[in-house]
């Protein structure tokens, strides 16, 4: 079933810079597709807005009316539990109506193209699409080619990007460590197949982190990863030396072609985060993981559940960040829509 083919995109659209698609002429967010191309001011606005929303989870009534009367459609072409659930909670806490499209039983499964599905949803006056797709560039293609006037939020596309995960990680770091300027951060694990790692590296550099490291066996390092702005380590102890934040990644076994690892037990022995290996980091270093966790493969349970772990904080912060991104992107589209109406009115009155 060919839901969508990036080769349909023109060379002109594929070459368009992410900031051109994501921001309007006033620099307001209208889509959230990728960290690349977004200025520090926009990322900081997302973090500040999310910080404000974080308190709503502690309120007796966990809702604000910012998106009342608006519709958010969750379009997940890949399996997801936490990301989909937190996007749904985020939209509902903003008082939006939420449509969860079950791709397996939708018209797409009966042969309808992705384009037809999306333009039909747009005709139903949906205000935002949250899209997870197995093809890299899917969200960018939708935002630039199919429904540019609907806020598109990238919930993960192939190996390319997972920008809301990166931003919830940035919020978690900022709340516990403050300014990024003096921070050394190590990202450990399956860098090759991780859309999260690329987004994290870009976000950390944009926010001014002092040093970003990636740590992995050579078989799990993409060629040229250092060009994103990171130092590369193939030994865990050296990569963790004196870092302030350790972000562990899940082994993406479902994306691996061929034998990239000798065994999970060997991987854990060399790259698993244990109490012993964590001792190489700064004494006040914190530990993060985007989940789901493979205990005894990527991380020791004593570390995952220990006092330096921020893994559950990441889950909580995910709702606040997704509230921020949804509210900002939908607001940007609403303002653009009003401006287009005003221009048409002026043109009709001329």
mmCIF file of C-alpha atoms in Angstrom, residues 4 6 13 21-22 31-34 114 118 129-148 150-158 160-161 163:
data_model
loop_
_atom_site.group_PDB
_atom_site.id
_atom_site.type_symbol
_atom_site.label_atom_id
_atom_site.label_comp_id
_atom_site.label_asym_id
_atom_site.label_seq_id
_atom_site.Cartn_x
_atom_site.Cartn_y
_atom_site.Cartn_z
ATOM 1 C CA UNK A 4 2.665 8.479 0.106
ATOM 2 C CA UNK A 6 8.305 11.576 -1.398
ATOM 3 C CA UNK A 13 9.804 21.964 -2.360
ATOM 4 C CA UNK A 21 7.859 26.186 5.815
ATOM 5 C CA UNK A 22 7.549 26.294 9.607
ATOM 6 C CA UNK A 31 4.005 24.106 11.567
ATOM 7 C CA UNK A 32 6.415 22.187 13.806
ATOM 8 C CA UNK A 33 8.321 19.805 11.568
ATOM 9 C CA UNK A 34 11.975 19.874 12.585
ATOM 10 C CA UNK A 114 -2.649 9.956 1.905
ATOM 11 C CA UNK A 118 -5.717 14.745 4.308
ATOM 12 C CA UNK A 129 -2.721 17.252 12.012
ATOM 13 C CA UNK A 130 -0.329 15.389 14.311
ATOM 14 C CA UNK A 131 1.526 13.052 11.950
ATOM 15 C CA UNK A 132 3.784 10.074 12.583
ATOM 16 C CA UNK A 133 4.991 8.348 9.439
ATOM 17 C CA UNK A 134 7.692 5.849 8.538
ATOM 18 C CA UNK A 135 9.005 7.949 5.656
ATOM 19 C CA UNK A 136 11.557 10.654 6.373
ATOM 20 C CA UNK A 137 10.231 14.013 5.215
ATOM 21 C CA UNK A 138 6.548 13.040 5.402
ATOM 22 C CA UNK A 139 5.487 15.940 7.631
ATOM 23 C CA UNK A 140 7.456 18.470 5.538
ATOM 24 C CA UNK A 141 5.789 17.163 2.368
ATOM 25 C CA UNK A 142 2.310 17.447 3.888
ATOM 26 C CA UNK A 143 2.920 20.959 5.208
ATOM 27 C CA UNK A 144 4.431 22.300 1.993
ATOM 28 C CA UNK A 145 2.476 20.396 -0.674
ATOM 29 C CA UNK A 146 -0.864 19.142 0.615
ATOM 30 C CA UNK A 147 -2.383 21.149 3.491
ATOM 31 C CA UNK A 148 -0.235 24.250 4.111
ATOM 32 C CA UNK A 150 -3.519 23.277 8.549
ATOM 33 C CA UNK A 151 -0.959 23.233 11.390
ATOM 34 C CA UNK A 152 1.217 20.138 10.881
ATOM 35 C CA UNK A 153 3.019 18.716 13.916
ATOM 36 C CA UNK A 154 5.682 16.105 13.245
ATOM 37 C CA UNK A 155 5.356 13.262 15.750
ATOM 38 C CA UNK A 156 8.263 11.384 14.155
ATOM 39 C CA UNK A 157 9.189 10.712 10.528
ATOM 40 C CA UNK A 158 11.405 7.760 9.608
ATOM 41 C CA UNK A 160 14.750 11.976 10.266
ATOM 42 C CA UNK A 161 13.264 13.936 13.177
ATOM 43 C CA UNK A 163 11.137 17.503 17.346
#
